[in-house]
mmCIF file of C-alpha atoms and ligand atoms in Angstrom:
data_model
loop_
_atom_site.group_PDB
_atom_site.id
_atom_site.type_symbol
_atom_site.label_atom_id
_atom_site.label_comp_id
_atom_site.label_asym_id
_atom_site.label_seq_id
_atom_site.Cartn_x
_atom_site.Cartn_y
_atom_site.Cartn_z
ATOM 1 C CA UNK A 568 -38.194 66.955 -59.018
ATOM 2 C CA UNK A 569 -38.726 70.451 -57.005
ATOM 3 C CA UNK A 570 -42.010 71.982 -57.350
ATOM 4 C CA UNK A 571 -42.348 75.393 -56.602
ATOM 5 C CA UNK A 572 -45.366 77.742 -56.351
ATOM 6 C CA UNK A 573 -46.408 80.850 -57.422
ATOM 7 C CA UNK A 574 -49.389 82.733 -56.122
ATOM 8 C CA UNK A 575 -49.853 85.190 -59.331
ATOM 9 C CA UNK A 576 -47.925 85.842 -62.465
ATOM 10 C CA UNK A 577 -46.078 89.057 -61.076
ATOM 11 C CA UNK A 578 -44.500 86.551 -57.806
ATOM 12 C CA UNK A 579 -42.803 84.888 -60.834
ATOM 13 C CA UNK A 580 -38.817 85.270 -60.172
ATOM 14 C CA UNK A 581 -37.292 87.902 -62.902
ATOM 15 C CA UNK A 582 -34.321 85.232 -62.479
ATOM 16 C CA UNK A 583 -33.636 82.140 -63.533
ATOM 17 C CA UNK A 584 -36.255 79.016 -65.581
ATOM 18 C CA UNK A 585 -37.402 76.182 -64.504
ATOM 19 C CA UNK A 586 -37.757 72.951 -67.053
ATOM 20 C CA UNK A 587 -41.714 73.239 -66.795
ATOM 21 C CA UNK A 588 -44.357 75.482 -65.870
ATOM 22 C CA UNK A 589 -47.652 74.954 -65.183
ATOM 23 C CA UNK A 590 -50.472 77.917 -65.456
ATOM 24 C CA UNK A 591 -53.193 77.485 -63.445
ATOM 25 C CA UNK A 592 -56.745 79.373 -63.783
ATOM 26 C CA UNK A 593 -59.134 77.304 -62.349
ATOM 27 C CA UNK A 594 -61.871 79.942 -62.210
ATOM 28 C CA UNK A 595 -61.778 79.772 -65.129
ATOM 29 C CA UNK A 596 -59.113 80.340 -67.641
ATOM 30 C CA UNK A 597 -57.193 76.686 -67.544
ATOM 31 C CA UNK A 598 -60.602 74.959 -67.008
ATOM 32 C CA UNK A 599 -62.023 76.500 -70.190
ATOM 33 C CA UNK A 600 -58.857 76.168 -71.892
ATOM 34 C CA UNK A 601 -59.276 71.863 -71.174
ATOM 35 C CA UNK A 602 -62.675 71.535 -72.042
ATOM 36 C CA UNK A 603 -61.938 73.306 -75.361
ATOM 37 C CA UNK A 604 -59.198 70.784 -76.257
ATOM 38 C CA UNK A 605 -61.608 67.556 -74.829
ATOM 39 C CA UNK A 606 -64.348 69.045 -77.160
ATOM 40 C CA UNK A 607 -61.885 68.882 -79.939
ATOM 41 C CA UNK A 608 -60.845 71.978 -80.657
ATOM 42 C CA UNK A 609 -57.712 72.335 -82.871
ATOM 43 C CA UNK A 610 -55.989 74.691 -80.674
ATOM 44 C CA UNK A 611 -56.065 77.736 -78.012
ATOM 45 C CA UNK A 612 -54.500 80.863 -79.165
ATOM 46 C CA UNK A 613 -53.916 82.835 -76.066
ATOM 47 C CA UNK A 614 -53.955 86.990 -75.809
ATOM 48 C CA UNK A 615 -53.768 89.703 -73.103
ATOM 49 C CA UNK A 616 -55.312 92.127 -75.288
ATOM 50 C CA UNK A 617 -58.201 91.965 -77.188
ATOM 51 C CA UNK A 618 -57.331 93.909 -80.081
ATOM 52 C CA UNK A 619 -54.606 92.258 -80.633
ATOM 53 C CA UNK A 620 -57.045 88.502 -80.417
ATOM 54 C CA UNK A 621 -59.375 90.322 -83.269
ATOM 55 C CA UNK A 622 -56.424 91.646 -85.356
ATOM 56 C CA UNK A 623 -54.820 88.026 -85.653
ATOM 57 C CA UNK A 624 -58.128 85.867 -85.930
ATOM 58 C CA UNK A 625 -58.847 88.016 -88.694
ATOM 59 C CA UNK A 626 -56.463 86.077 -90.687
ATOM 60 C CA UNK A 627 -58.081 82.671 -90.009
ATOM 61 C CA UNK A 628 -61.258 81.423 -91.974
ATOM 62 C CA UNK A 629 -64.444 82.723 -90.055
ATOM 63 C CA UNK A 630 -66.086 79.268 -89.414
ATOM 64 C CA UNK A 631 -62.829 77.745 -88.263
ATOM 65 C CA UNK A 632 -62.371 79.947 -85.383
ATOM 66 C CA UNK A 633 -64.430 81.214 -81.703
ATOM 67 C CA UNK A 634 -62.851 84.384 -80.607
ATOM 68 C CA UNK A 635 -63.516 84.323 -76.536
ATOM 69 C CA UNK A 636 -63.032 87.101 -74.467
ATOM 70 C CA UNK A 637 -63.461 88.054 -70.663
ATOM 71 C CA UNK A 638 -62.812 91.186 -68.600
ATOM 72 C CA UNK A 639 -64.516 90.682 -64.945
ATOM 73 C CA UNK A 640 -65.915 88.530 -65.372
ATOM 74 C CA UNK A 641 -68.016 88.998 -68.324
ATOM 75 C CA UNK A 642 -67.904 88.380 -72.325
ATOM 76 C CA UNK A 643 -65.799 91.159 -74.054
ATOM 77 C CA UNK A 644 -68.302 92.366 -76.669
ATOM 78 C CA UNK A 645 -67.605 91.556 -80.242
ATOM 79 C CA UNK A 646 -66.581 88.117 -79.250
ATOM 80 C CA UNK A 647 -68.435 85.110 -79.945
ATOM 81 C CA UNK A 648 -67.991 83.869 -76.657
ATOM 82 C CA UNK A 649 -66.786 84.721 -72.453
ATOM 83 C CA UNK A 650 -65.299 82.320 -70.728
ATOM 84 C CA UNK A 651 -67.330 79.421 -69.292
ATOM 85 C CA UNK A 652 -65.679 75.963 -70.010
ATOM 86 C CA UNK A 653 -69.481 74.710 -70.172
ATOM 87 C CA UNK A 654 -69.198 76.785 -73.486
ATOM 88 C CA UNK A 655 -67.657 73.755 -75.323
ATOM 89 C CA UNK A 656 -69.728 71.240 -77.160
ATOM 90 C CA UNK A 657 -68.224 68.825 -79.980
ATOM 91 C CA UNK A 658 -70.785 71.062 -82.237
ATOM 92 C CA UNK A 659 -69.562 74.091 -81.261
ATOM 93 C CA UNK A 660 -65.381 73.587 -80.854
ATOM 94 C CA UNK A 661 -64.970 70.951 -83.280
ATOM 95 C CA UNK A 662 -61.533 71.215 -85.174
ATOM 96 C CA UNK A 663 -62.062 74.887 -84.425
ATOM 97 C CA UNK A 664 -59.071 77.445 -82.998
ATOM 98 C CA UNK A 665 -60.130 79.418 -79.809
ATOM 99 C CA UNK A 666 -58.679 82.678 -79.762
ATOM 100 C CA UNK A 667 -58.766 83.488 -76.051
ATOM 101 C CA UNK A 668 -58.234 86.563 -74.275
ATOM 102 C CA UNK A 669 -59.024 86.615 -69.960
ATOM 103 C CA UNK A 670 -58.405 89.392 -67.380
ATOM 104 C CA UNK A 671 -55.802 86.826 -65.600
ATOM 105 C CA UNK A 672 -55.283 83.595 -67.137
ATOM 106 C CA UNK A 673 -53.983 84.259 -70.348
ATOM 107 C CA UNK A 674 -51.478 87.106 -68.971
ATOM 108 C CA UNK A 675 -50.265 84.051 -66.605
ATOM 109 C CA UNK A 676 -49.629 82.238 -69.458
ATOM 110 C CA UNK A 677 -47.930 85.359 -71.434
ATOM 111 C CA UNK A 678 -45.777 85.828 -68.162
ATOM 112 C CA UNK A 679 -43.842 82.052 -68.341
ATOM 113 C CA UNK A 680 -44.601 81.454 -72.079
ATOM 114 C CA UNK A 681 -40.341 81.138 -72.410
ATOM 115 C CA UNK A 682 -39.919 78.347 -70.168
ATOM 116 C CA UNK A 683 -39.257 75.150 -72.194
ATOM 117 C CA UNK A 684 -42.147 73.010 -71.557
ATOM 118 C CA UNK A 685 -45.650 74.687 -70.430
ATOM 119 C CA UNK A 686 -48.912 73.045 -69.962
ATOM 120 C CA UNK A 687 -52.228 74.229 -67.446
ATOM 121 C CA UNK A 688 -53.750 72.815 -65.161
ATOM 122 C CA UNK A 689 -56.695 72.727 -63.254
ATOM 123 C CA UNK A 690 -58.832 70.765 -60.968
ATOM 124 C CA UNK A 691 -60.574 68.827 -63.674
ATOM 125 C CA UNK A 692 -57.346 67.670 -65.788
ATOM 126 C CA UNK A 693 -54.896 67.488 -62.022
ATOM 127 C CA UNK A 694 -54.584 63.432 -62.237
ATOM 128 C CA UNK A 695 -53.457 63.969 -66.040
ATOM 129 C CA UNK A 696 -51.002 66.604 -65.060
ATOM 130 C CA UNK A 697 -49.589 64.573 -62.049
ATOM 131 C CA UNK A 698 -48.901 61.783 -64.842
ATOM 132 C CA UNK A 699 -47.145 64.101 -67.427
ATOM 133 C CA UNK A 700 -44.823 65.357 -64.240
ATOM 134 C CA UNK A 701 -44.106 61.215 -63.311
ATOM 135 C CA UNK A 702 -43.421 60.312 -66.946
ATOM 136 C CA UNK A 703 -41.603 63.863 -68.024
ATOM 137 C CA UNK A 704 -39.886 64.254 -64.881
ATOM 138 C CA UNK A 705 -38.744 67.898 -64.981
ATOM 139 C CA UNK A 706 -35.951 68.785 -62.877
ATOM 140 C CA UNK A 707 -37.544 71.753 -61.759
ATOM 141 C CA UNK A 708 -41.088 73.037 -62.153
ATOM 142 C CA UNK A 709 -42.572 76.089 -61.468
ATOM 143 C CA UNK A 710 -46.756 76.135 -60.629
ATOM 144 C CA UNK A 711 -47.689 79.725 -61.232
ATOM 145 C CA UNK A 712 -51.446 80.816 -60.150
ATOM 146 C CA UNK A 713 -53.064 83.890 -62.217
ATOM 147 C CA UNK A 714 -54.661 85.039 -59.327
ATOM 148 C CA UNK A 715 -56.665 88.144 -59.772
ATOM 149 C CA UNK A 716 -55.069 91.433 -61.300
ATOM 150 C CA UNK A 717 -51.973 91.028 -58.620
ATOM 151 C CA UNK A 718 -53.388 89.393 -55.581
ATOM 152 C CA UNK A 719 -53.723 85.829 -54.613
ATOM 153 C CA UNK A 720 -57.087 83.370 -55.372
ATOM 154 C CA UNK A 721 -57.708 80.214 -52.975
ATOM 155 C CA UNK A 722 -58.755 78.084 -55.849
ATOM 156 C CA UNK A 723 -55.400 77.972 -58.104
ATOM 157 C CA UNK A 724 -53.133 77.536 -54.713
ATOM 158 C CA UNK A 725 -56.060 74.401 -53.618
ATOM 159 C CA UNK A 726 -55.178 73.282 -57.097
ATOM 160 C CA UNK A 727 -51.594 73.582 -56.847
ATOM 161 C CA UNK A 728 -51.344 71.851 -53.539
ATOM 162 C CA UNK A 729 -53.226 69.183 -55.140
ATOM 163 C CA UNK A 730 -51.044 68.395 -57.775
ATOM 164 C CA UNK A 731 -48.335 68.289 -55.385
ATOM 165 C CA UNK A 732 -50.639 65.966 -52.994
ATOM 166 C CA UNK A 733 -50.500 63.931 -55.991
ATOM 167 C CA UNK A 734 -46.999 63.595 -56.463
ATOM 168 C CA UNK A 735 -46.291 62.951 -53.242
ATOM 169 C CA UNK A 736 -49.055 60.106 -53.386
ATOM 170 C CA UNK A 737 -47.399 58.301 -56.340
ATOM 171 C CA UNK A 738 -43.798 58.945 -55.188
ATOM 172 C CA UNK A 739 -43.951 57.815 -51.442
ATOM 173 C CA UNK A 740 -41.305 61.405 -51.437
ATOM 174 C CA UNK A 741 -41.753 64.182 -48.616
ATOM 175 C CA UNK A 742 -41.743 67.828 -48.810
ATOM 176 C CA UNK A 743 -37.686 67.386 -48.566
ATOM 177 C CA UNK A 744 -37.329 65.800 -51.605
ATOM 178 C CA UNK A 745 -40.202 67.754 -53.972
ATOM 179 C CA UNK A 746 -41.187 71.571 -51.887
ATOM 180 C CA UNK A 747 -39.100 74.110 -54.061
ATOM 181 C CA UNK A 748 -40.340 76.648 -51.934
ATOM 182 C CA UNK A 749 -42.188 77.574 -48.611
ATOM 183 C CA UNK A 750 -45.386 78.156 -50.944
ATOM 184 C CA UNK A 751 -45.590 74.663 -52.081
ATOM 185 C CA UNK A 752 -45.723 73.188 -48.532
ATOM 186 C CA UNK A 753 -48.910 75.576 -47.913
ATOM 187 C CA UNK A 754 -50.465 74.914 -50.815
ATOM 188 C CA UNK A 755 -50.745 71.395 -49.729
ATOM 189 C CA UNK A 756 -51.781 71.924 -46.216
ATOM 190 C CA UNK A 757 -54.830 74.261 -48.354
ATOM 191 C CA UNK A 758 -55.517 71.261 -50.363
ATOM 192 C CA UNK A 759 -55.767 68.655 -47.454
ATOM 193 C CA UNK A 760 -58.085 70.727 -45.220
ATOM 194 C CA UNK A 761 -60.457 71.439 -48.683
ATOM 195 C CA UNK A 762 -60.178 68.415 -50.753
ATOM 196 C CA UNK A 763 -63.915 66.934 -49.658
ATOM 197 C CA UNK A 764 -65.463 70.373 -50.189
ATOM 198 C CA UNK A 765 -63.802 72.543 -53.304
ATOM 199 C CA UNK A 766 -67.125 73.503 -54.623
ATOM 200 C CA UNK A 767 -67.610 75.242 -50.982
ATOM 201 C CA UNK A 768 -64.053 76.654 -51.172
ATOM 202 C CA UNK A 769 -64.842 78.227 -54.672
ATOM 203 C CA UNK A 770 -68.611 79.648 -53.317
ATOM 204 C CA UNK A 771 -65.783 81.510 -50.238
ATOM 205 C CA UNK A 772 -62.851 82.809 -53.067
ATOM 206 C CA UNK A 773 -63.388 86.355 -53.963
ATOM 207 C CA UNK A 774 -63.954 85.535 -57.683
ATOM 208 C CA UNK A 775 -66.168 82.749 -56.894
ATOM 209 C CA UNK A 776 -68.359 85.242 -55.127
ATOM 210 C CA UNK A 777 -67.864 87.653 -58.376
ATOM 211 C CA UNK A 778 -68.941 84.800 -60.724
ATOM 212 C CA UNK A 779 -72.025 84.131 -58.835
ATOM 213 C CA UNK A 780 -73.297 87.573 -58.812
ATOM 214 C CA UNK A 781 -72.643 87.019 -62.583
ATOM 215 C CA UNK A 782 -75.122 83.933 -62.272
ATOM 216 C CA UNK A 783 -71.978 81.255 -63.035
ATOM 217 C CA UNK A 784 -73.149 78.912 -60.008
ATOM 218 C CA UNK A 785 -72.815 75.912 -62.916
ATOM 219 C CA UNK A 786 -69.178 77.147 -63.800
ATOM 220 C CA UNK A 787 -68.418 76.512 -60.654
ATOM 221 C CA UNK A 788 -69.516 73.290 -60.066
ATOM 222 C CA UNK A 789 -67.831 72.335 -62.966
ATOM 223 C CA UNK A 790 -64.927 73.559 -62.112
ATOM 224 C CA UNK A 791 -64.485 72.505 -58.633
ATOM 225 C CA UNK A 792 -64.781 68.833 -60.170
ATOM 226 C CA UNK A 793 -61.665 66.792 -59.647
ATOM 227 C CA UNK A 794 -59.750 63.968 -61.994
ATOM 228 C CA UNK A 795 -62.813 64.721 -64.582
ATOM 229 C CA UNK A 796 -60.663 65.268 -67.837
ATOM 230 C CA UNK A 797 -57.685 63.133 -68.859
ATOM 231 C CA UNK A 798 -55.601 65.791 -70.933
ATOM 232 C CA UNK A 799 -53.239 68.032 -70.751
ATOM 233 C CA UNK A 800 -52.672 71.451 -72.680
ATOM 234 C CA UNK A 801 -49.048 72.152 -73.695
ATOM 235 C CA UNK A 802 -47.702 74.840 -75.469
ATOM 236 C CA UNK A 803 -46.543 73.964 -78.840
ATOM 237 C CA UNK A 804 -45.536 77.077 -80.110
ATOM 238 C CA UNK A 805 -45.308 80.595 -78.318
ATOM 239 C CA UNK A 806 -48.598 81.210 -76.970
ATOM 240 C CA UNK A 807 -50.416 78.270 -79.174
ATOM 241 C CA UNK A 808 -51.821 75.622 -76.632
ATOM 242 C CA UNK A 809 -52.721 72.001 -78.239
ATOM 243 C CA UNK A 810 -53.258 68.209 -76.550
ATOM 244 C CA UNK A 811 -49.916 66.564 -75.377
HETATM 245 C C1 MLT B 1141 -59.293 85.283 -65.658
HETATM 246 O O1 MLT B 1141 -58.493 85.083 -66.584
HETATM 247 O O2 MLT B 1141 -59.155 86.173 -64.838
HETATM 248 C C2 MLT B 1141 -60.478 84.390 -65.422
HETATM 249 O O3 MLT B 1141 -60.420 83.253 -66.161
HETATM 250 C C3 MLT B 1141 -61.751 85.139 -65.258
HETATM 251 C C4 MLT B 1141 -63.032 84.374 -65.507
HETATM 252 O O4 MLT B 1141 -63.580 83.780 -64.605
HETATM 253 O O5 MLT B 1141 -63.515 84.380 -66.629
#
């Protein structure tokens, strides 16, 4: 297996497809995504625009779906909801769809939605998706980080090099045998410096600063929690996210 990692959507090679990508949001697209699924929703329905989210979830009965949508930060208004994982209850996502929309996350997943297997990840689900690379065993896999509109965010590279860290752990292999690229041998060295202190490391990334001035200090204790959620979202259909 070669992992490889990307520090935003646009660093994605024009070139080429790996067997499996993973999209990674952990403030806080792929986080929310997770607990939506763990709370039992039916399915995420991902969109980079918004119209587009309320055009197609007009088609589905009213109290079967949540439309969600975030632009810095915020709730998108005419939504039912923005996009804090801590959002999802049983009561509220139960055998619901989530139709999602997020200033990075979602494009992320837009930008590799080709490759043949996708799934997200984030801190909270990383042990599950370490297990779903040892029993799948892709050939190839590309980690791609949404970043923020272009530029590179701390907490999905600490979340890549930890489900790298984690493959390494199970495997007894070295860099030599699993880095795909220079990228994935930093993210690790991130990782292993922050592992005992992500929480702090999300208070220091520039969107963890942004979501606090929004008042999200509990998103971001949730979302700095590791190993928390044993799941894994995987694209079943283009842009349709569901349990594996
Ligand atoms: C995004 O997609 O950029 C994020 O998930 C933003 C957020 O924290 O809601």
């Amino acid at each position: 297996m070669k992992l490889s990692v990307f520090h935003t959507p646009e660093e994605v090679p024009s070139e080429g497809s790996p067997d499996c990508a993973i999209a990674i949001d952990v403030l806080r697209a792929t986080s929310t995504i997770a607990a939506a699924l763990y709370a039992g929703a039916e399915a995420i329905q991902v969109f980079s625009n918004v119209d587009e989210l309320i055009r197609v979830s007009e088609h589905w009965p009213a109290e079967k779906r949540l439309r969600a949508g975030e632009r810095g930060g915020g709730k998108v208004e005419g939504c039912d909801l923005g996009n804090s994982p801590l959002d999802h209850t049983a009561e509220r996502s139960q055998g619901r769809r989530l139709f999602m929309s997020t200033t990075n996350g979602t494009r992320c997943l837009e930008r590799i939605r080709d490759v043949p297997t996708v799934i997200t990840g984030a801190l909270t689900t990383r042990q599950a998706v370490v297990d779903f690379l040892l029993k799948q065993q892709p050939e190839t896999v590309w980690i791609v980080g949404s970043g923020w509109e272009g530029s590179y965010s701390l907490e999905d590279t600490v979340c890549a090099g930890a489900i790298i860290h984690g493959v390494i752990v199970a495997t007894g292999q070295t860099f030599k045998d699993l880095a795909g690229n220079d990228a994935a041998i930093a993210s690790v060295s991130l990782y292993l410096q922050w592992q005992d202190q992500l929480l702090d490391l999300l208070h220091y990334a520039s969107h963890g600063q942004r979501l606090l001035r929004l008042d999200n200090f509990e998103d971001l204790k949730y979302c700095s929690q590791l190993d928390t959620l044993d799941i894994v979202p995987i694209q079943q259909e283009q842009g349709v996210l569901r349990l594996a």
